[in-house]
Amino acid sequence: MKPRILNLVYQALLIFTLTQQIYWPQEYKYMHLAVLVVRMLLTEMYQQDYRAFKMDYWFAPLIAITTIVSIIEKSAGIQLSMIYLVSLMAATYLLLRMIGNVIHDSKQPDVAEKMVPKHVEVLEKGRKFIFTIFYLMYATILVSMTYTFYVIIQLLIS
């Protein structure tokens, strides 16, 4: 996927998801919106040519599925929580991998080639602080993925 098209896809998904949250709010609140926003923030760290990951081919449709499922649940009154949660968990897993890629790329000697100058500048000022933020993001996403898995198990048991 070309980076400019990727940006347009994510901007359209953001508008679509915000609209869904306003008119057809999801029972599990804003989880898929938060996952999308974090991905968009990660995109902004990279130079234009390096913004697209192979995982985006799966990530964007998964976010679209969670949004569409939320609309169908609210408008048709059909219970589709399992589809929502499985799609959310898959998107969260891909986001974990993307954060891992950002951490890996930020540690490389050619970081200035892939990352935007502002990110490189911040890295040079405080590596420990930035990597602490990255690892806290990673841990938070991991906890949310674990919680999503827990909710799936609860739905299967009940």
Short mmCIF file of N, CA, C and O in Angstrom, two decimals, residues 5-107:
data_model
loop_
_atom_site.label_atom_id
_atom_site.label_comp_id
_atom_site.label_asym_id
_atom_site.label_seq_id
_atom_site.Cartn_x
_atom_site.Cartn_y
_atom_site.Cartn_z
N ILE A 5 -1.85 6.68 0.11
CA ILE A 5 -3.13 5.96 0.15
C ILE A 5 -3.39 5.46 1.56
O ILE A 5 -4.52 5.54 2.05
N LEU A 6 -2.35 4.97 2.22
CA LEU A 6 -2.48 4.51 3.61
C LEU A 6 -2.99 5.65 4.49
O LEU A 6 -3.89 5.45 5.31
N ASN A 7 -2.41 6.83 4.33
CA ASN A 7 -2.86 7.99 5.12
C ASN A 7 -4.33 8.27 4.88
O ASN A 7 -5.08 8.53 5.82
N LEU A 8 -4.75 8.24 3.61
CA LEU A 8 -6.15 8.48 3.29
C LEU A 8 -7.06 7.40 3.87
O LEU A 8 -8.15 7.70 4.39
N VAL A 9 -6.60 6.16 3.81
CA VAL A 9 -7.39 5.06 4.38
C VAL A 9 -7.58 5.26 5.88
O VAL A 9 -8.70 5.14 6.40
N TYR A 10 -6.50 5.60 6.58
CA TYR A 10 -6.60 5.79 8.03
C TYR A 10 -7.43 7.02 8.38
O TYR A 10 -8.17 7.01 9.37
N GLN A 11 -7.32 8.08 7.61
CA GLN A 11 -8.15 9.26 7.87
C GLN A 11 -9.62 8.95 7.65
O GLN A 11 -10.47 9.36 8.44
N ALA A 12 -9.93 8.21 6.59
CA ALA A 12 -11.32 7.81 6.34
C ALA A 12 -11.82 6.89 7.45
O ALA A 12 -12.97 7.03 7.91
N LEU A 13 -10.98 5.95 7.88
CA LEU A 13 -11.36 5.06 8.98
C LEU A 13 -11.61 5.85 10.27
O LEU A 13 -12.53 5.53 11.03
N LEU A 14 -10.78 6.85 10.51
CA LEU A 14 -10.96 7.67 11.71
C LEU A 14 -12.30 8.40 11.67
O LEU A 14 -13.05 8.39 12.65
N ILE A 15 -12.63 8.99 10.55
CA ILE A 15 -13.91 9.69 10.41
C ILE A 15 -15.07 8.71 10.55
O ILE A 15 -16.05 8.97 11.26
N PHE A 16 -14.95 7.56 9.90
CA PHE A 16 -15.99 6.53 9.96
C PHE A 16 -16.18 6.04 11.40
O PHE A 16 -17.31 5.92 11.89
N THR A 17 -15.08 5.80 12.09
CA THR A 17 -15.14 5.29 13.47
C THR A 17 -15.67 6.35 14.43
O THR A 17 -16.45 6.04 15.33
N LEU A 18 -15.25 7.60 14.25
CA LEU A 18 -15.80 8.67 15.10
C LEU A 18 -17.30 8.83 14.88
O LEU A 18 -18.06 8.99 15.85
N THR A 19 -17.73 8.76 13.63
CA THR A 19 -19.17 8.84 13.33
C THR A 19 -19.91 7.68 13.99
O THR A 19 -20.98 7.87 14.57
N GLN A 20 -19.34 6.50 13.88
CA GLN A 20 -19.95 5.32 14.51
C GLN A 20 -20.07 5.52 16.02
O GLN A 20 -21.10 5.22 16.61
N GLN A 21 -19.02 6.05 16.65
CA GLN A 21 -19.04 6.23 18.10
C GLN A 21 -20.08 7.28 18.52
O GLN A 21 -20.64 7.19 19.60
N ILE A 22 -20.33 8.25 17.67
CA ILE A 22 -21.32 9.28 17.99
C ILE A 22 -22.74 8.75 17.83
O ILE A 22 -23.58 8.91 18.71
N TYR A 23 -23.01 8.09 16.71
CA TYR A 23 -24.38 7.68 16.39
C TYR A 23 -24.73 6.25 16.83
O TYR A 23 -25.88 5.96 17.10
N TRP A 24 -23.78 5.36 16.84
CA TRP A 24 -24.00 3.97 17.22
C TRP A 24 -22.89 3.52 18.17
O TRP A 24 -22.03 2.72 17.81
N PRO A 25 -22.87 4.03 19.40
CA PRO A 25 -21.75 3.73 20.31
C PRO A 25 -21.62 2.24 20.63
O PRO A 25 -22.62 1.53 20.75
N GLN A 26 -20.40 1.80 20.72
CA GLN A 26 -20.09 0.41 21.00
C GLN A 26 -20.21 0.13 22.49
O GLN A 26 -19.84 0.98 23.32
N GLU A 27 -20.71 -1.03 22.84
CA GLU A 27 -20.86 -1.44 24.24
C GLU A 27 -19.51 -1.42 24.96
O GLU A 27 -19.43 -1.10 26.14
N TYR A 28 -18.46 -1.79 24.25
CA TYR A 28 -17.12 -1.84 24.85
C TYR A 28 -16.40 -0.51 24.73
O TYR A 28 -15.18 -0.43 24.76
N LYS A 29 -17.13 0.54 24.55
CA LYS A 29 -16.69 1.93 24.51
C LYS A 29 -15.79 2.21 23.31
O LYS A 29 -16.14 1.90 22.21
N TYR A 30 -14.62 2.76 23.57
CA TYR A 30 -13.82 3.32 22.48
C TYR A 30 -12.57 2.50 22.18
O TYR A 30 -11.60 3.04 21.68
N MET A 31 -12.59 1.23 22.42
CA MET A 31 -11.37 0.45 22.28
C MET A 31 -10.84 0.44 20.85
O MET A 31 -9.66 0.67 20.63
N HIS A 32 -11.68 0.17 19.87
CA HIS A 32 -11.19 0.12 18.50
C HIS A 32 -10.76 1.50 18.01
O HIS A 32 -9.83 1.61 17.22
N LEU A 33 -11.38 2.55 18.51
CA LEU A 33 -10.96 3.90 18.17
C LEU A 33 -9.58 4.19 18.76
O LEU A 33 -8.72 4.76 18.07
N ALA A 34 -9.35 3.78 19.98
CA ALA A 34 -8.04 3.98 20.61
C ALA A 34 -6.95 3.23 19.86
O ALA A 34 -5.85 3.76 19.64
N VAL A 35 -7.23 2.01 19.46
CA VAL A 35 -6.26 1.21 18.70
C VAL A 35 -5.94 1.91 17.38
O VAL A 35 -4.77 2.00 16.98
N LEU A 36 -6.93 2.44 16.71
CA LEU A 36 -6.72 3.16 15.45
C LEU A 36 -5.89 4.42 15.66
O LEU A 36 -4.96 4.70 14.89
N VAL A 37 -6.19 5.18 16.70
CA VAL A 37 -5.44 6.41 16.96
C VAL A 37 -3.98 6.10 17.27
O VAL A 37 -3.08 6.80 16.79
N VAL A 38 -3.72 5.07 18.05
CA VAL A 38 -2.33 4.70 18.34
C VAL A 38 -1.60 4.33 17.05
O VAL A 38 -0.46 4.74 16.83
N ARG A 39 -2.26 3.58 16.17
CA ARG A 39 -1.63 3.24 14.89
C ARG A 39 -1.33 4.49 14.07
O ARG A 39 -0.26 4.59 13.46
N MET A 40 -2.24 5.43 14.07
CA MET A 40 -2.01 6.67 13.33
C MET A 40 -0.85 7.47 13.93
O MET A 40 -0.06 8.07 13.19
N LEU A 41 -0.71 7.44 15.24
CA LEU A 41 0.43 8.11 15.87
C LEU A 41 1.75 7.45 15.49
O LEU A 41 2.75 8.12 15.24
N LEU A 42 1.75 6.13 15.44
CA LEU A 42 2.96 5.41 15.03
C LEU A 42 3.33 5.75 13.59
O LEU A 42 4.51 5.88 13.26
N THR A 43 2.32 5.91 12.74
CA THR A 43 2.57 6.26 11.35
C THR A 43 3.30 7.58 11.23
O THR A 43 4.19 7.74 10.40
N GLU A 44 2.96 8.53 12.09
CA GLU A 44 3.55 9.86 12.02
C GLU A 44 5.02 9.88 12.43
O GLU A 44 5.70 10.88 12.22
N MET A 45 5.53 8.82 13.02
CA MET A 45 6.93 8.78 13.41
C MET A 45 7.86 8.46 12.23
O MET A 45 9.05 8.70 12.30
N TYR A 46 7.28 7.91 11.17
CA TYR A 46 8.08 7.45 10.04
C TYR A 46 8.11 8.47 8.90
O TYR A 46 7.15 9.21 8.70
N GLN A 47 9.23 8.43 8.15
CA GLN A 47 9.31 9.18 6.90
C GLN A 47 8.23 8.64 5.97
O GLN A 47 7.81 7.49 6.09
N GLN A 48 7.82 9.44 5.02
CA GLN A 48 6.72 9.09 4.12
C GLN A 48 6.91 7.71 3.47
O GLN A 48 5.96 6.94 3.38
N ASP A 49 8.11 7.38 3.02
CA ASP A 49 8.34 6.12 2.30
C ASP A 49 8.30 4.88 3.19
O ASP A 49 8.23 3.76 2.69
N TYR A 50 8.37 5.06 4.50
CA TYR A 50 8.45 3.92 5.41
C TYR A 50 7.20 3.76 6.28
O TYR A 50 7.18 2.95 7.20
N ARG A 51 6.16 4.49 5.99
CA ARG A 51 4.98 4.49 6.86
C ARG A 51 4.15 3.23 6.78
O ARG A 51 3.49 2.86 7.75
N ALA A 52 4.11 2.60 5.66
CA ALA A 52 3.23 1.43 5.48
C ALA A 52 3.94 0.16 5.92
O ALA A 52 5.09 -0.08 5.57
N PHE A 53 3.26 -0.65 6.71
CA PHE A 53 3.74 -1.96 7.11
C PHE A 53 2.92 -3.01 6.37
O PHE A 53 1.78 -2.76 5.98
N LYS A 54 3.46 -4.19 6.23
CA LYS A 54 2.71 -5.29 5.62
C LYS A 54 1.45 -5.60 6.43
O LYS A 54 0.44 -6.02 5.89
N MET A 55 1.53 -5.37 7.72
CA MET A 55 0.40 -5.66 8.61
C MET A 55 -0.79 -4.74 8.38
O MET A 55 -1.90 -5.05 8.79
N ASP A 56 -0.57 -3.60 7.71
CA ASP A 56 -1.67 -2.67 7.46
C ASP A 56 -2.73 -3.26 6.54
O ASP A 56 -3.88 -2.85 6.58
N TYR A 57 -2.34 -4.23 5.72
CA TYR A 57 -3.32 -4.89 4.85
C TYR A 57 -4.36 -5.64 5.68
O TYR A 57 -5.47 -5.86 5.22
N TRP A 58 -3.99 -6.04 6.87
CA TRP A 58 -4.92 -6.73 7.77
C TRP A 58 -5.51 -5.77 8.81
O TRP A 58 -6.66 -5.89 9.20
N PHE A 59 -4.68 -4.85 9.28
CA PHE A 59 -5.09 -3.96 10.36
C PHE A 59 -6.27 -3.08 9.97
O PHE A 59 -7.27 -3.01 10.70
N ALA A 60 -6.17 -2.39 8.85
CA ALA A 60 -7.24 -1.48 8.42
C ALA A 60 -8.58 -2.21 8.25
O ALA A 60 -9.60 -1.73 8.77
N PRO A 61 -8.62 -3.36 7.57
CA PRO A 61 -9.91 -4.06 7.48
C PRO A 61 -10.46 -4.53 8.83
O PRO A 61 -11.67 -4.53 9.03
N LEU A 62 -9.57 -4.92 9.74
CA LEU A 62 -10.03 -5.34 11.07
C LEU A 62 -10.70 -4.19 11.82
O LEU A 62 -11.74 -4.38 12.47
N ILE A 63 -10.11 -3.01 11.73
CA ILE A 63 -10.74 -1.84 12.37
C ILE A 63 -12.07 -1.53 11.69
O ILE A 63 -13.06 -1.21 12.36
N ALA A 64 -12.11 -1.64 10.37
CA ALA A 64 -13.37 -1.42 9.64
C ALA A 64 -14.42 -2.43 10.08
O ALA A 64 -15.59 -2.07 10.28
N ILE A 65 -14.03 -3.68 10.27
CA ILE A 65 -14.97 -4.71 10.72
C ILE A 65 -15.53 -4.37 12.10
O ILE A 65 -16.73 -4.48 12.33
N THR A 66 -14.66 -3.95 13.02
CA THR A 66 -15.15 -3.61 14.37
C THR A 66 -16.14 -2.46 14.31
O THR A 66 -17.14 -2.46 15.03
N THR A 67 -15.88 -1.51 13.43
CA THR A 67 -16.78 -0.36 13.30
C THR A 67 -18.11 -0.78 12.67
O THR A 67 -19.19 -0.40 13.16
N ILE A 68 -18.05 -1.56 11.62
CA ILE A 68 -19.26 -2.03 10.94
C ILE A 68 -20.10 -2.92 11.85
O ILE A 68 -21.33 -2.78 11.91
N VAL A 69 -19.43 -3.80 12.59
CA VAL A 69 -20.14 -4.68 13.53
C VAL A 69 -20.86 -3.84 14.59
O VAL A 69 -22.00 -4.13 14.95
N SER A 70 -20.21 -2.78 15.06
CA SER A 70 -20.84 -1.91 16.06
C SER A 70 -22.10 -1.26 15.51
O SER A 70 -23.12 -1.17 16.21
N ILE A 71 -22.05 -0.82 14.26
CA ILE A 71 -23.22 -0.20 13.63
C ILE A 71 -24.34 -1.22 13.47
O ILE A 71 -25.51 -0.94 13.78
N ILE A 72 -24.00 -2.42 13.01
CA ILE A 72 -25.01 -3.46 12.82
C ILE A 72 -25.65 -3.85 14.15
O ILE A 72 -26.87 -4.01 14.24
N GLU A 73 -24.83 -3.97 15.20
CA GLU A 73 -25.36 -4.32 16.52
C GLU A 73 -26.40 -3.30 16.99
O GLU A 73 -27.46 -3.67 17.49
N LYS A 74 -26.07 -2.03 16.86
CA LYS A 74 -26.96 -0.98 17.35
C LYS A 74 -28.19 -0.80 16.48
O LYS A 74 -29.29 -0.62 16.98
N SER A 75 -28.01 -0.85 15.17
CA SER A 75 -29.15 -0.56 14.28
C SER A 75 -30.06 -1.76 14.09
O SER A 75 -31.28 -1.60 13.97
N ALA A 76 -29.51 -2.97 14.09
CA ALA A 76 -30.34 -4.16 13.84
C ALA A 76 -30.67 -4.90 15.13
O ALA A 76 -31.49 -5.81 15.12
N GLY A 77 -30.02 -4.55 16.22
CA GLY A 77 -30.28 -5.22 17.48
C GLY A 77 -29.77 -6.66 17.52
O GLY A 77 -30.26 -7.47 18.29
N ILE A 78 -28.79 -6.96 16.70
CA ILE A 78 -28.21 -8.31 16.65
C ILE A 78 -26.97 -8.33 17.54
O ILE A 78 -26.17 -7.40 17.52
N GLN A 79 -26.80 -9.40 18.29
CA GLN A 79 -25.64 -9.54 19.16
C GLN A 79 -24.45 -10.11 18.37
O GLN A 79 -24.46 -11.27 18.00
N LEU A 80 -23.45 -9.28 18.11
CA LEU A 80 -22.26 -9.70 17.35
C LEU A 80 -20.98 -9.45 18.15
O LEU A 80 -19.93 -9.19 17.57
N SER A 81 -21.07 -9.55 19.46
CA SER A 81 -19.94 -9.25 20.33
C SER A 81 -18.72 -10.11 20.02
O SER A 81 -17.59 -9.64 20.08
N MET A 82 -18.95 -11.38 19.69
CA MET A 82 -17.82 -12.28 19.44
C MET A 82 -17.03 -11.83 18.21
O MET A 82 -15.79 -11.84 18.24
N ILE A 83 -17.72 -11.44 17.16
CA ILE A 83 -17.02 -10.97 15.95
C ILE A 83 -16.24 -9.70 16.27
O ILE A 83 -15.09 -9.54 15.87
N TYR A 84 -16.88 -8.80 17.00
CA TYR A 84 -16.21 -7.55 17.40
C TYR A 84 -14.95 -7.85 18.20
O TYR A 84 -13.88 -7.32 17.91
N LEU A 85 -15.08 -8.70 19.21
CA LEU A 85 -13.95 -8.97 20.11
C LEU A 85 -12.82 -9.70 19.41
O LEU A 85 -11.64 -9.39 19.64
N VAL A 86 -13.13 -10.65 18.56
CA VAL A 86 -12.09 -11.38 17.83
C VAL A 86 -11.36 -10.43 16.88
O VAL A 86 -10.13 -10.44 16.78
N SER A 87 -12.11 -9.58 16.18
CA SER A 87 -11.49 -8.61 15.28
C SER A 87 -10.64 -7.61 16.06
O SER A 87 -9.53 -7.26 15.64
N LEU A 88 -11.15 -7.18 17.20
CA LEU A 88 -10.40 -6.25 18.05
C LEU A 88 -9.12 -6.89 18.57
O LEU A 88 -8.06 -6.26 18.57
N MET A 89 -9.21 -8.14 18.98
CA MET A 89 -8.02 -8.82 19.49
C MET A 89 -6.97 -8.99 18.38
O MET A 89 -5.79 -8.79 18.61
N ALA A 90 -7.41 -9.31 17.18
CA ALA A 90 -6.47 -9.45 16.06
C ALA A 90 -5.83 -8.10 15.73
O ALA A 90 -4.61 -8.03 15.51
N ALA A 91 -6.62 -7.03 15.74
CA ALA A 91 -6.07 -5.69 15.47
C ALA A 91 -5.10 -5.28 16.57
O ALA A 91 -4.05 -4.68 16.29
N THR A 92 -5.42 -5.63 17.80
CA THR A 92 -4.55 -5.31 18.92
C THR A 92 -3.23 -6.07 18.82
O THR A 92 -2.16 -5.52 19.08
N TYR A 93 -3.30 -7.33 18.41
CA TYR A 93 -2.09 -8.11 18.21
C TYR A 93 -1.20 -7.47 17.13
O TYR A 93 0.02 -7.35 17.30
N LEU A 94 -1.81 -7.05 16.02
CA LEU A 94 -1.04 -6.40 14.96
C LEU A 94 -0.44 -5.09 15.46
O LEU A 94 0.70 -4.75 15.11
N LEU A 95 -1.19 -4.35 16.28
CA LEU A 95 -0.66 -3.11 16.85
C LEU A 95 0.54 -3.40 17.75
O LEU A 95 1.52 -2.64 17.73
N LEU A 96 0.48 -4.48 18.51
CA LEU A 96 1.63 -4.87 19.33
C LEU A 96 2.86 -5.09 18.46
O LEU A 96 3.96 -4.64 18.79
N ARG A 97 2.68 -5.77 17.36
CA ARG A 97 3.79 -6.02 16.44
C ARG A 97 4.31 -4.72 15.84
O ARG A 97 5.51 -4.55 15.66
N MET A 98 3.40 -3.80 15.54
CA MET A 98 3.81 -2.52 14.97
C MET A 98 4.61 -1.70 15.99
O MET A 98 5.60 -1.07 15.63
N ILE A 99 4.18 -1.71 17.23
CA ILE A 99 4.94 -1.01 18.28
C ILE A 99 6.31 -1.66 18.43
O ILE A 99 7.32 -0.97 18.59
N GLY A 100 6.36 -2.98 18.35
CA GLY A 100 7.65 -3.68 18.38
C GLY A 100 8.54 -3.24 17.23
O GLY A 100 9.76 -3.07 17.41
N ASN A 101 7.96 -3.03 16.05
CA ASN A 101 8.74 -2.54 14.91
C ASN A 101 9.27 -1.13 15.16
O ASN A 101 10.41 -0.82 14.80
N VAL A 102 8.45 -0.27 15.77
CA VAL A 102 8.89 1.09 16.08
C VAL A 102 10.05 1.05 17.07
O VAL A 102 11.04 1.77 16.91
N ILE A 103 9.94 0.21 18.08
CA ILE A 103 11.02 0.07 19.06
C ILE A 103 12.29 -0.42 18.36
O ILE A 103 13.37 0.15 18.56
N HIS A 104 12.15 -1.43 17.54
CA HIS A 104 13.31 -1.98 16.82
C HIS A 104 13.93 -0.93 15.90
O HIS A 104 15.14 -0.72 15.91
N ASP A 105 13.09 -0.25 15.11
CA ASP A 105 13.60 0.75 14.18
C ASP A 105 14.23 1.94 14.90
O ASP A 105 15.19 2.53 14.40
N SER A 106 13.72 2.29 16.07
CA SER A 106 14.28 3.41 16.83
C SER A 106 15.64 3.09 17.42
O SER A 106 16.39 4.00 17.76
N LYS A 107 15.97 1.82 17.55
CA LYS A 107 17.27 1.41 18.09
C LYS A 107 18.34 1.26 17.00
O LYS A 107 19.50 1.10 17.33
#
